[in-house]
Amino acid sequence: MLLSGKEPSNSMKRDAAVLSEKFEKNFSRKPCLAVVFVGSNPASTVYVRNKKKACEETGMGHLDVDLDENISEEALIEKVKALNSDSNVDGILVQLPLPKHINVSRVLSYISAEKDVDGFSAENLGKLLTEEKGLVACTPKGILYLLDYYNIETEGKNVVVVGRSRIVGKPIAALLEQKCRNATVTLCHSSTKNLDFYLKNADIVICAVGKAHVISEDMVKKDAVVIDVGTNRVPDASKKSGYALQGDFCYSAEDGGDLKVTPVPGGVGLMTVSSLMDNTLIAACRRMGIEKEDL
Ligand code: GUN
């Protein structure tokens, strides 16, 4: 079975649109996301376009901050600081990756936690671990929504997360081991010995490696749930663009067969964008002194 991201992400966006309209009625302005894009990375160009489109679909505003590839780290930090103090901006997203001469962690550390709709800051990641109210990273948040949407139980399940990134691996592992999810989580990475052993015992596998087809169906249980976070560009002469998108996971049956698997494209990526809209709304409400549930 394929776990499409289309229906759950549309459902999330519909809810965001309703709340966004209420927000505008209450506060006479739209929630607003600042989208900072440095350079012209082709994959990022597509992601940024999709994020802005989602803002428009859900009745939110976006402030486009397009910056030259050669911008200095200090100048980028000054931009971030200006957005922190801009009262019309509710959320700040700095699209990654950044050019090599820029220290990503340093730049992200300047985004104020209240506007950190990516949930990448030390403060928001810390709050995730202490289970305090903060902003949760979009891809992990989207994965949880997708699991709930398809009624996939996590209680007592063995979950293997492959990949330890700050964007996906670490936060999804932390979220799934919380009492409200109660999964037993194993976090595997590039130095894990005998990955096959862990995968064979996993009820749910979260592939967040970032390498095309590194995990294949013969490595997981026959009826495993596989959440594929990878969106890898591989050369494909049959496509107009010259490339195709492939996940980290490789399976043969078009519909996944006995597996429950998220397709690439059309799976987790859609959930990430919808979660960003939800986070922007949450951040906007908190800046106005309320929770989105109070709208
Ligand atoms: N690049 C790839 N994924 C993401 C994401 O979720 N947020 C940001 N800011 N950049 C990314």
PDB file of C-alpha atoms and ligand atoms in Angstrom:
ATOM      1  CA  MET A   1       0.000   0.000   0.000  1.00  0.00           C
ATOM      2  CA  LEU A   2       1.191   3.515  -0.758  1.00  0.00           C
ATOM      3  CA  LEU A   3       0.885   6.120   1.984  1.00  0.00           C
ATOM      4  CA  SER A   4       0.362   9.164  -0.206  1.00  0.00           C
ATOM      5  CA  GLY A   5       1.132  12.552   1.272  1.00  0.00           C
ATOM      6  CA  LYS A   6      -1.504  14.231  -0.898  1.00  0.00           C
ATOM      7  CA  GLU A   7      -4.612  13.681   1.203  1.00  0.00           C
ATOM      8  CA  PRO A   8      -3.066  14.287   4.629  1.00  0.00           C
ATOM      9  CA  SER A   9      -1.182  17.377   3.446  1.00  0.00           C
ATOM     10  CA  ASN A  10      -4.329  18.788   1.840  1.00  0.00           C
ATOM     11  CA  SER A  11      -6.241  18.149   5.049  1.00  0.00           C
ATOM     12  CA  MET A  12      -3.560  19.986   7.032  1.00  0.00           C
ATOM     13  CA  LYS A  13      -3.614  22.897   4.578  1.00  0.00           C
ATOM     14  CA  ARG A  14      -7.418  23.108   4.651  1.00  0.00           C
ATOM     15  CA  ASP A  15      -7.299  23.453   8.445  1.00  0.00           C
ATOM     16  CA  ALA A  16      -4.540  26.051   8.155  1.00  0.00           C
ATOM     17  CA  ALA A  17      -6.586  28.031   5.612  1.00  0.00           C
ATOM     18  CA  VAL A  18      -9.616  28.140   7.929  1.00  0.00           C
ATOM     19  CA  LEU A  19      -7.511  29.303  10.875  1.00  0.00           C
ATOM     20  CA  SER A  20      -5.568  31.754   8.776  1.00  0.00           C
ATOM     21  CA  GLU A  21      -8.825  33.423   7.733  1.00  0.00           C
ATOM     22  CA  LYS A  22      -9.879  33.670  11.385  1.00  0.00           C
ATOM     23  CA  PHE A  23      -6.475  35.123  12.230  1.00  0.00           C
ATOM     24  CA  GLU A  24      -6.863  37.791   9.569  1.00  0.00           C
ATOM     25  CA  LYS A  25     -10.366  38.670  10.829  1.00  0.00           C
ATOM     26  CA  ASN A  26      -9.107  38.983  14.416  1.00  0.00           C
ATOM     27  CA  PHE A  27      -5.884  40.845  13.788  1.00  0.00           C
ATOM     28  CA  SER A  28      -6.513  42.614  10.455  1.00  0.00           C
ATOM     29  CA  ARG A  29      -3.448  41.078   8.868  1.00  0.00           C
ATOM     30  CA  LYS A  30      -2.360  37.737   7.452  1.00  0.00           C
ATOM     31  CA  PRO A  31       0.157  35.483   9.205  1.00  0.00           C
ATOM     32  CA  CYS A  32       3.436  36.170   7.405  1.00  0.00           C
ATOM     33  CA  LEU A  33       6.384  33.914   6.598  1.00  0.00           C
ATOM     34  CA  ALA A  34       9.763  35.381   5.603  1.00  0.00           C
ATOM     35  CA  VAL A  35      11.478  33.077   3.127  1.00  0.00           C
ATOM     36  CA  VAL A  36      15.232  33.666   2.975  1.00  0.00           C
ATOM     37  CA  PHE A  37      16.870  32.113  -0.071  1.00  0.00           C
ATOM     38  CA  VAL A  38      20.607  32.518  -0.647  1.00  0.00           C
ATOM     39  CA  GLY A  39      21.902  31.722  -4.135  1.00  0.00           C
ATOM     40  CA  SER A  40      20.141  29.567  -6.711  1.00  0.00           C
ATOM     41  CA  ASN A  41      20.472  25.894  -5.753  1.00  0.00           C
ATOM     42  CA  PRO A  42      18.077  24.183  -8.226  1.00  0.00           C
ATOM     43  CA  ALA A  43      16.454  21.854  -5.677  1.00  0.00           C
ATOM     44  CA  SER A  44      16.021  24.720  -3.201  1.00  0.00           C
ATOM     45  CA  THR A  45      14.445  26.840  -5.951  1.00  0.00           C
ATOM     46  CA  VAL A  46      11.685  24.228  -6.271  1.00  0.00           C
ATOM     47  CA  TYR A  47      11.223  23.862  -2.498  1.00  0.00           C
ATOM     48  CA  VAL A  48      11.057  27.624  -1.968  1.00  0.00           C
ATOM     49  CA  ARG A  49       8.517  27.988  -4.773  1.00  0.00           C
ATOM     50  CA  ASN A  50       6.359  25.254  -3.209  1.00  0.00           C
ATOM     51  CA  LYS A  51       6.524  26.895   0.209  1.00  0.00           C
ATOM     52  CA  LYS A  52       5.441  30.274  -1.157  1.00  0.00           C
ATOM     53  CA  LYS A  53       2.638  28.612  -3.138  1.00  0.00           C
ATOM     54  CA  ALA A  54       1.420  26.911   0.044  1.00  0.00           C
ATOM     55  CA  CYS A  55       1.363  30.302   1.817  1.00  0.00           C
ATOM     56  CA  GLU A  56      -0.881  31.619  -0.943  1.00  0.00           C
ATOM     57  CA  GLU A  57      -3.148  28.543  -0.852  1.00  0.00           C
ATOM     58  CA  THR A  58      -3.634  28.882   2.898  1.00  0.00           C
ATOM     59  CA  GLY A  59      -4.178  32.647   2.940  1.00  0.00           C
ATOM     60  CA  MET A  60      -0.840  33.539   4.478  1.00  0.00           C
ATOM     61  CA  GLY A  61       1.541  36.229   3.358  1.00  0.00           C
ATOM     62  CA  HIS A  62       5.171  35.669   2.436  1.00  0.00           C
ATOM     63  CA  LEU A  63       8.061  38.080   2.428  1.00  0.00           C
ATOM     64  CA  ASP A  64      10.639  37.021  -0.157  1.00  0.00           C
ATOM     65  CA  VAL A  65      14.235  37.674   0.805  1.00  0.00           C
ATOM     66  CA  ASP A  66      16.408  36.585  -2.125  1.00  0.00           C
ATOM     67  CA  LEU A  67      20.110  37.044  -1.514  1.00  0.00           C
ATOM     68  CA  ASP A  68      23.215  36.732  -3.614  1.00  0.00           C
ATOM     69  CA  GLU A  69      25.244  33.507  -3.439  1.00  0.00           C
ATOM     70  CA  ASN A  70      28.295  35.544  -2.321  1.00  0.00           C
ATOM     71  CA  ILE A  71      26.640  37.315   0.602  1.00  0.00           C
ATOM     72  CA  SER A  72      28.865  37.306   3.693  1.00  0.00           C
ATOM     73  CA  GLU A  73      27.879  35.440   6.835  1.00  0.00           C
ATOM     74  CA  GLU A  74      27.708  38.722   8.734  1.00  0.00           C
ATOM     75  CA  ALA A  75      25.439  40.357   6.164  1.00  0.00           C
ATOM     76  CA  LEU A  76      23.118  37.332   6.240  1.00  0.00           C
ATOM     77  CA  ILE A  77      23.009  37.506  10.036  1.00  0.00           C
ATOM     78  CA  GLU A  78      22.102  41.200   9.794  1.00  0.00           C
ATOM     79  CA  LYS A  79      19.161  40.246   7.518  1.00  0.00           C
ATOM     80  CA  VAL A  80      18.006  37.644  10.030  1.00  0.00           C
ATOM     81  CA  LYS A  81      18.217  40.185  12.864  1.00  0.00           C
ATOM     82  CA  ALA A  82      16.167  42.671  10.839  1.00  0.00           C
ATOM     83  CA  LEU A  83      13.482  40.001  10.303  1.00  0.00           C
ATOM     84  CA  ASN A  84      13.515  39.182  14.034  1.00  0.00           C
ATOM     85  CA  SER A  85      12.584  42.761  14.820  1.00  0.00           C
ATOM     86  CA  ASP A  86      10.127  43.192  11.923  1.00  0.00           C
ATOM     87  CA  SER A  87       6.724  43.190  13.610  1.00  0.00           C
ATOM     88  CA  ASN A  88       5.000  42.130  10.364  1.00  0.00           C
ATOM     89  CA  VAL A  89       6.972  38.864  10.206  1.00  0.00           C
ATOM     90  CA  ASP A  90       5.740  35.842  12.185  1.00  0.00           C
ATOM     91  CA  GLY A  91       8.004  33.112  10.877  1.00  0.00           C
ATOM     92  CA  ILE A  92      11.518  33.063   9.425  1.00  0.00           C
ATOM     93  CA  LEU A  93      12.754  30.302   7.191  1.00  0.00           C
ATOM     94  CA  VAL A  94      16.328  30.232   5.931  1.00  0.00           C
ATOM     95  CA  GLN A  95      16.360  27.694   3.138  1.00  0.00           C
ATOM     96  CA  LEU A  96      19.156  25.112   3.439  1.00  0.00           C
ATOM     97  CA  PRO A  97      21.714  24.261   2.231  1.00  0.00           C
ATOM     98  CA  LEU A  98      23.583  27.555   2.476  1.00  0.00           C
ATOM     99  CA  PRO A  99      26.713  28.259   0.388  1.00  0.00           C
ATOM    100  CA  LYS A 100      29.848  26.574   1.767  1.00  0.00           C
ATOM    101  CA  HIS A 101      31.476  29.760   3.097  1.00  0.00           C
ATOM    102  CA  ILE A 102      28.594  30.270   5.557  1.00  0.00           C
ATOM    103  CA  ASN A 103      28.415  28.625   8.985  1.00  0.00           C
ATOM    104  CA  VAL A 104      24.857  27.257   9.016  1.00  0.00           C
ATOM    105  CA  SER A 105      24.603  26.700  12.774  1.00  0.00           C
ATOM    106  CA  ARG A 106      25.776  30.223  13.474  1.00  0.00           C
ATOM    107  CA  VAL A 107      23.205  31.767  11.119  1.00  0.00           C
ATOM    108  CA  LEU A 108      20.363  29.619  12.464  1.00  0.00           C
ATOM    109  CA  SER A 109      21.292  30.536  16.031  1.00  0.00           C
ATOM    110  CA  TYR A 110      20.304  34.151  15.292  1.00  0.00           C
ATOM    111  CA  ILE A 111      16.698  33.304  14.329  1.00  0.00           C
ATOM    112  CA  SER A 112      14.550  34.152  17.330  1.00  0.00           C
ATOM    113  CA  ALA A 113      13.003  30.986  18.774  1.00  0.00           C
ATOM    114  CA  GLU A 114       9.474  32.445  18.515  1.00  0.00           C
ATOM    115  CA  LYS A 115       9.895  32.881  14.751  1.00  0.00           C
ATOM    116  CA  ASP A 116      11.888  29.682  14.152  1.00  0.00           C
ATOM    117  CA  VAL A 117       9.182  27.898  12.137  1.00  0.00           C
ATOM    118  CA  ASP A 118      11.712  25.273  11.001  1.00  0.00           C
ATOM    119  CA  GLY A 119      12.240  24.289  14.637  1.00  0.00           C
ATOM    120  CA  PHE A 120      16.008  23.978  14.072  1.00  0.00           C
ATOM    121  CA  SER A 121      17.186  26.290  16.864  1.00  0.00           C
ATOM    122  CA  ALA A 122      18.864  24.974  20.001  1.00  0.00           C
ATOM    123  CA  GLU A 123      15.966  26.374  22.041  1.00  0.00           C
ATOM    124  CA  ASN A 124      13.254  24.600  20.049  1.00  0.00           C
ATOM    125  CA  LEU A 125      15.214  21.330  19.837  1.00  0.00           C
ATOM    126  CA  GLY A 126      15.800  21.571  23.598  1.00  0.00           C
ATOM    127  CA  LYS A 127      12.088  22.103  24.203  1.00  0.00           C
ATOM    128  CA  LEU A 128      11.376  18.999  22.159  1.00  0.00           C
ATOM    129  CA  LEU A 129      13.529  16.960  24.543  1.00  0.00           C
ATOM    130  CA  THR A 130      12.045  18.523  27.677  1.00  0.00           C
ATOM    131  CA  GLU A 131       8.531  18.262  26.146  1.00  0.00           C
ATOM    132  CA  GLU A 132       7.873  21.980  26.534  1.00  0.00           C
ATOM    133  CA  LYS A 133       5.798  24.048  24.148  1.00  0.00           C
ATOM    134  CA  GLY A 134       7.943  25.181  21.211  1.00  0.00           C
ATOM    135  CA  LEU A 135       8.025  24.814  17.451  1.00  0.00           C
ATOM    136  CA  VAL A 136       8.605  21.304  16.080  1.00  0.00           C
ATOM    137  CA  ALA A 137      10.656  20.755  12.900  1.00  0.00           C
ATOM    138  CA  CYS A 138       8.396  20.435   9.865  1.00  0.00           C
ATOM    139  CA  THR A 139       9.378  17.067   8.405  1.00  0.00           C
ATOM    140  CA  PRO A 140       9.109  15.161  11.731  1.00  0.00           C
ATOM    141  CA  LYS A 141       5.837  16.937  12.477  1.00  0.00           C
ATOM    142  CA  GLY A 142       4.529  15.978   9.040  1.00  0.00           C
ATOM    143  CA  ILE A 143       5.558  12.348   9.535  1.00  0.00           C
ATOM    144  CA  LEU A 144       3.562  12.164  12.792  1.00  0.00           C
ATOM    145  CA  TYR A 145       0.522  13.670  11.075  1.00  0.00           C
ATOM    146  CA  LEU A 146       0.819  11.154   8.228  1.00  0.00           C
ATOM    147  CA  LEU A 147       1.111   8.209  10.652  1.00  0.00           C
ATOM    148  CA  ASP A 148      -2.015   9.411  12.480  1.00  0.00           C
ATOM    149  CA  TYR A 149      -3.877  10.029   9.229  1.00  0.00           C
ATOM    150  CA  TYR A 150      -3.341   6.410   8.171  1.00  0.00           C
ATOM    151  CA  ASN A 151      -4.026   5.091  11.702  1.00  0.00           C
ATOM    152  CA  ILE A 152      -0.554   3.645  12.057  1.00  0.00           C
ATOM    153  CA  GLU A 153      -0.052   2.742  15.704  1.00  0.00           C
ATOM    154  CA  THR A 154       3.333   3.511  17.250  1.00  0.00           C
ATOM    155  CA  GLU A 155       2.627   2.279  20.809  1.00  0.00           C
ATOM    156  CA  GLY A 156       5.101  -0.498  21.647  1.00  0.00           C
ATOM    157  CA  LYS A 157       6.384  -0.652  18.056  1.00  0.00           C
ATOM    158  CA  ASN A 158      10.034  -0.985  17.090  1.00  0.00           C
ATOM    159  CA  VAL A 159      10.963   2.060  15.079  1.00  0.00           C
ATOM    160  CA  VAL A 160      14.301   2.326  13.331  1.00  0.00           C
ATOM    161  CA  VAL A 161      15.350   5.796  12.209  1.00  0.00           C
ATOM    162  CA  VAL A 162      18.209   5.750   9.704  1.00  0.00           C
ATOM    163  CA  GLY A 163      20.033   9.093   9.714  1.00  0.00           C
ATOM    164  CA  ARG A 164      20.844  11.447  12.586  1.00  0.00           C
ATOM    165  CA  SER A 165      20.346  14.896  11.045  1.00  0.00           C
ATOM    166  CA  ARG A 166      19.177  17.869  13.064  1.00  0.00           C
ATOM    167  CA  ILE A 167      16.372  18.374  10.508  1.00  0.00           C
ATOM    168  CA  VAL A 168      14.848  14.897  10.612  1.00  0.00           C
ATOM    169  CA  GLY A 169      16.651  12.006  12.336  1.00  0.00           C
ATOM    170  CA  LYS A 170      17.216  13.482  15.787  1.00  0.00           C
ATOM    171  CA  PRO A 171      13.814  15.187  16.196  1.00  0.00           C
ATOM    172  CA  ILE A 172      11.706  12.300  14.839  1.00  0.00           C
ATOM    173  CA  ALA A 173      13.534   9.861  17.150  1.00  0.00           C
ATOM    174  CA  ALA A 174      12.823  12.164  20.124  1.00  0.00           C
ATOM    175  CA  LEU A 175       9.151  12.587  19.184  1.00  0.00           C
ATOM    176  CA  LEU A 176       8.466   8.890  18.745  1.00  0.00           C
ATOM    177  CA  GLU A 177       9.931   7.888  22.098  1.00  0.00           C
ATOM    178  CA  GLN A 178       7.705  10.388  23.972  1.00  0.00           C
ATOM    179  CA  LYS A 179       5.071   8.854  26.254  1.00  0.00           C
ATOM    180  CA  CYS A 180       2.257   9.886  23.919  1.00  0.00           C
ATOM    181  CA  ARG A 181       3.819   7.763  21.111  1.00  0.00           C
ATOM    182  CA  ASN A 182       5.575   5.101  23.166  1.00  0.00           C
ATOM    183  CA  ALA A 183       7.658   3.602  20.389  1.00  0.00           C
ATOM    184  CA  THR A 184      10.968   1.886  21.066  1.00  0.00           C
ATOM    185  CA  VAL A 185      13.316   3.877  18.902  1.00  0.00           C
ATOM    186  CA  THR A 186      16.701   2.883  17.508  1.00  0.00           C
ATOM    187  CA  LEU A 187      18.676   5.607  15.787  1.00  0.00           C
ATOM    188  CA  CYS A 188      21.028   4.171  13.164  1.00  0.00           C
ATOM    189  CA  HIS A 189      23.632   6.108  11.173  1.00  0.00           C
ATOM    190  CA  SER A 190      26.619   5.768   8.884  1.00  0.00           C
ATOM    191  CA  SER A 191      28.732   4.070  11.572  1.00  0.00           C
ATOM    192  CA  THR A 192      26.050   1.581  12.631  1.00  0.00           C
ATOM    193  CA  LYS A 193      27.364  -1.973  12.437  1.00  0.00           C
ATOM    194  CA  ASN A 194      24.954  -4.532  11.044  1.00  0.00           C
ATOM    195  CA  LEU A 195      22.161  -2.188   9.946  1.00  0.00           C
ATOM    196  CA  ASP A 196      20.355  -5.233   8.528  1.00  0.00           C
ATOM    197  CA  PHE A 197      19.894  -6.632  12.035  1.00  0.00           C
ATOM    198  CA  TYR A 198      18.059  -3.494  13.214  1.00  0.00           C
ATOM    199  CA  LEU A 199      16.017  -3.137  10.045  1.00  0.00           C
ATOM    200  CA  LYS A 200      14.840  -6.760  10.165  1.00  0.00           C
ATOM    201  CA  ASN A 201      13.379  -6.115  13.636  1.00  0.00           C
ATOM    202  CA  ALA A 202      11.685  -2.840  12.737  1.00  0.00           C
ATOM    203  CA  ASP A 203       7.915  -2.417  12.487  1.00  0.00           C
ATOM    204  CA  ILE A 204       8.415   1.103  11.211  1.00  0.00           C
ATOM    205  CA  VAL A 205      11.486   2.289   9.306  1.00  0.00           C
ATOM    206  CA  ILE A 206      12.202   5.981   8.779  1.00  0.00           C
ATOM    207  CA  CYS A 207      14.719   6.441   5.990  1.00  0.00           C
ATOM    208  CA  ALA A 208      16.412   9.821   6.318  1.00  0.00           C
ATOM    209  CA  VAL A 209      19.828   9.208   4.823  1.00  0.00           C
ATOM    210  CA  GLY A 210      19.755  11.365   1.700  1.00  0.00           C
ATOM    211  CA  LYS A 211      21.164   8.749  -0.697  1.00  0.00           C
ATOM    212  CA  ALA A 212      19.088   7.218  -3.473  1.00  0.00           C
ATOM    213  CA  HIS A 213      17.927   3.633  -2.885  1.00  0.00           C
ATOM    214  CA  VAL A 214      20.366   2.821  -0.054  1.00  0.00           C
ATOM    215  CA  ILE A 215      17.747   0.729   1.755  1.00  0.00           C
ATOM    216  CA  SER A 216      15.881  -1.967  -0.151  1.00  0.00           C
ATOM    217  CA  GLU A 217      12.795  -4.042   0.525  1.00  0.00           C
ATOM    218  CA  ASP A 218      14.798  -7.227   1.148  1.00  0.00           C
ATOM    219  CA  MET A 219      16.370  -5.489   4.174  1.00  0.00           C
ATOM    220  CA  VAL A 220      13.048  -4.838   5.990  1.00  0.00           C
ATOM    221  CA  LYS A 221      10.161  -6.974   7.293  1.00  0.00           C
ATOM    222  CA  LYS A 222       7.647  -8.037   4.636  1.00  0.00           C
ATOM    223  CA  ASP A 223       4.868  -5.929   6.163  1.00  0.00           C
ATOM    224  CA  ALA A 224       6.926  -3.014   7.494  1.00  0.00           C
ATOM    225  CA  VAL A 225       5.790   0.600   7.403  1.00  0.00           C
ATOM    226  CA  VAL A 226       8.450   2.598   5.545  1.00  0.00           C
ATOM    227  CA  ILE A 227       8.553   6.381   5.756  1.00  0.00           C
ATOM    228  CA  ASP A 228      10.897   7.590   3.031  1.00  0.00           C
ATOM    229  CA  VAL A 229      12.252  11.066   3.665  1.00  0.00           C
ATOM    230  CA  GLY A 230      14.808  11.009   0.838  1.00  0.00           C
ATOM    231  CA  THR A 231      14.301  13.222  -2.202  1.00  0.00           C
ATOM    232  CA  ASN A 232      17.383  12.471  -4.257  1.00  0.00           C
ATOM    233  CA  ARG A 233      17.937  13.767  -7.774  1.00  0.00           C
ATOM    234  CA  VAL A 234      19.278  11.098 -10.120  1.00  0.00           C
ATOM    235  CA  PRO A 235      20.096  11.624 -13.805  1.00  0.00           C
ATOM    236  CA  ASP A 236      17.259  10.451 -16.078  1.00  0.00           C
ATOM    237  CA  ALA A 237      17.501  11.222 -19.787  1.00  0.00           C
ATOM    238  CA  SER A 238      13.825  10.284 -20.319  1.00  0.00           C
ATOM    239  CA  LYS A 239      12.703  13.288 -18.250  1.00  0.00           C
ATOM    240  CA  LYS A 240      12.477  16.799 -19.626  1.00  0.00           C
ATOM    241  CA  SER A 241      14.331  18.126 -16.570  1.00  0.00           C
ATOM    242  CA  GLY A 242      17.099  15.527 -17.088  1.00  0.00           C
ATOM    243  CA  TYR A 243      16.613  14.051 -13.622  1.00  0.00           C
ATOM    244  CA  ALA A 244      14.191  11.942 -11.628  1.00  0.00           C
ATOM    245  CA  LEU A 245      13.445  12.066  -7.905  1.00  0.00           C
ATOM    246  CA  GLN A 246      14.222   8.909  -5.956  1.00  0.00           C
ATOM    247  CA  GLY A 247      13.723   8.117  -2.321  1.00  0.00           C
ATOM    248  CA  ASP A 248      16.228   6.457  -0.004  1.00  0.00           C
ATOM    249  CA  PHE A 249      14.107   3.305  -0.175  1.00  0.00           C
ATOM    250  CA  CYS A 250      13.883   0.928  -3.106  1.00  0.00           C
ATOM    251  CA  TYR A 251      10.907  -1.397  -3.666  1.00  0.00           C
ATOM    252  CA  SER A 252       9.595  -3.291  -6.677  1.00  0.00           C
ATOM    253  CA  ALA A 253       5.759  -3.447  -6.587  1.00  0.00           C
ATOM    254  CA  GLU A 254       4.310  -0.155  -7.822  1.00  0.00           C
ATOM    255  CA  ASP A 255       1.838  -0.055  -4.934  1.00  0.00           C
ATOM    256  CA  GLY A 256       4.410  -1.210  -2.371  1.00  0.00           C
ATOM    257  CA  GLY A 257       2.864  -4.703  -2.115  1.00  0.00           C
ATOM    258  CA  ASP A 258       2.582  -5.814   1.537  1.00  0.00           C
ATOM    259  CA  LEU A 259       4.661  -2.868   2.651  1.00  0.00           C
ATOM    260  CA  LYS A 260       3.115   0.427   3.653  1.00  0.00           C
ATOM    261  CA  VAL A 261       5.427   2.920   2.036  1.00  0.00           C
ATOM    262  CA  THR A 262       5.433   6.659   1.363  1.00  0.00           C
ATOM    263  CA  PRO A 263       6.089   7.450  -2.316  1.00  0.00           C
ATOM    264  CA  VAL A 264       8.759   9.845  -3.585  1.00  0.00           C
ATOM    265  CA  PRO A 265       7.705  12.314  -4.834  1.00  0.00           C
ATOM    266  CA  GLY A 266       4.233  12.745  -3.331  1.00  0.00           C
ATOM    267  CA  GLY A 267       4.917  11.532   0.201  1.00  0.00           C
ATOM    268  CA  VAL A 268       6.763  13.144   3.089  1.00  0.00           C
ATOM    269  CA  GLY A 269       7.834  16.225   1.075  1.00  0.00           C
ATOM    270  CA  LEU A 270       4.224  17.412   0.858  1.00  0.00           C
ATOM    271  CA  MET A 271       3.832  16.951   4.611  1.00  0.00           C
ATOM    272  CA  THR A 272       6.875  19.133   5.296  1.00  0.00           C
ATOM    273  CA  VAL A 273       5.357  22.070   3.418  1.00  0.00           C
ATOM    274  CA  SER A 274       1.949  21.736   5.114  1.00  0.00           C
ATOM    275  CA  SER A 275       3.607  21.526   8.526  1.00  0.00           C
ATOM    276  CA  LEU A 276       5.445  24.747   7.765  1.00  0.00           C
ATOM    277  CA  MET A 277       2.072  26.440   7.239  1.00  0.00           C
ATOM    278  CA  ASP A 278       0.859  25.088  10.579  1.00  0.00           C
ATOM    279  CA  ASN A 279       4.024  26.288  12.332  1.00  0.00           C
ATOM    280  CA  THR A 280       3.676  29.742  10.790  1.00  0.00           C
ATOM    281  CA  LEU A 281       0.137  29.940  12.096  1.00  0.00           C
ATOM    282  CA  ILE A 282       1.209  28.764  15.571  1.00  0.00           C
ATOM    283  CA  ALA A 283       4.041  31.320  15.637  1.00  0.00           C
ATOM    284  CA  ALA A 284       1.711  34.104  14.450  1.00  0.00           C
ATOM    285  CA  CYS A 285      -0.871  33.287  17.135  1.00  0.00           C
ATOM    286  CA  ARG A 286       1.726  33.145  19.920  1.00  0.00           C
ATOM    287  CA  ARG A 287       3.074  36.536  18.877  1.00  0.00           C
ATOM    288  CA  MET A 288      -0.483  37.821  19.371  1.00  0.00           C
ATOM    289  CA  GLY A 289      -0.607  36.172  22.800  1.00  0.00           C
ATOM    290  CA  ILE A 290      -2.920  33.274  21.937  1.00  0.00           C
ATOM    291  CA  GLU A 291      -2.725  29.634  20.828  1.00  0.00           C
ATOM    292  CA  LYS A 292      -4.123  28.636  17.426  1.00  0.00           C
ATOM    293  CA  GLU A 293      -6.808  26.632  19.246  1.00  0.00           C
ATOM    294  CA  ASP A 294      -8.083  29.945  20.676  1.00  0.00           C
ATOM    295  CA  LEU A 295      -8.786  31.433  17.256  1.00  0.00           C
TER     296      LEU A 295
HETATM  297  N1  GUN B   1      16.281  22.162   3.091  1.00  0.00           N
HETATM  298  C1  GUN B   1      15.803  20.892   3.015  1.00  0.00           C
HETATM  299  N2  GUN B   1      14.789  20.718   3.895  1.00  0.00           N
HETATM  300  C2  GUN B   1      14.631  21.884   4.540  1.00  0.00           C
HETATM  301  C3  GUN B   1      13.739  22.326   5.559  1.00  0.00           C
HETATM  302  O1  GUN B   1      12.882  21.598   6.071  1.00  0.00           O
HETATM  303  N3  GUN B   1      13.899  23.621   5.950  1.00  0.00           N
HETATM  304  C4  GUN B   1      14.845  24.439   5.431  1.00  0.00           C
HETATM  305  N4  GUN B   1      14.925  25.679   5.899  1.00  0.00           N
HETATM  306  N5  GUN B   1      15.686  24.060   4.491  1.00  0.00           N
HETATM  307  C5  GUN B   1      15.574  22.794   4.053  1.00  0.00           C
END
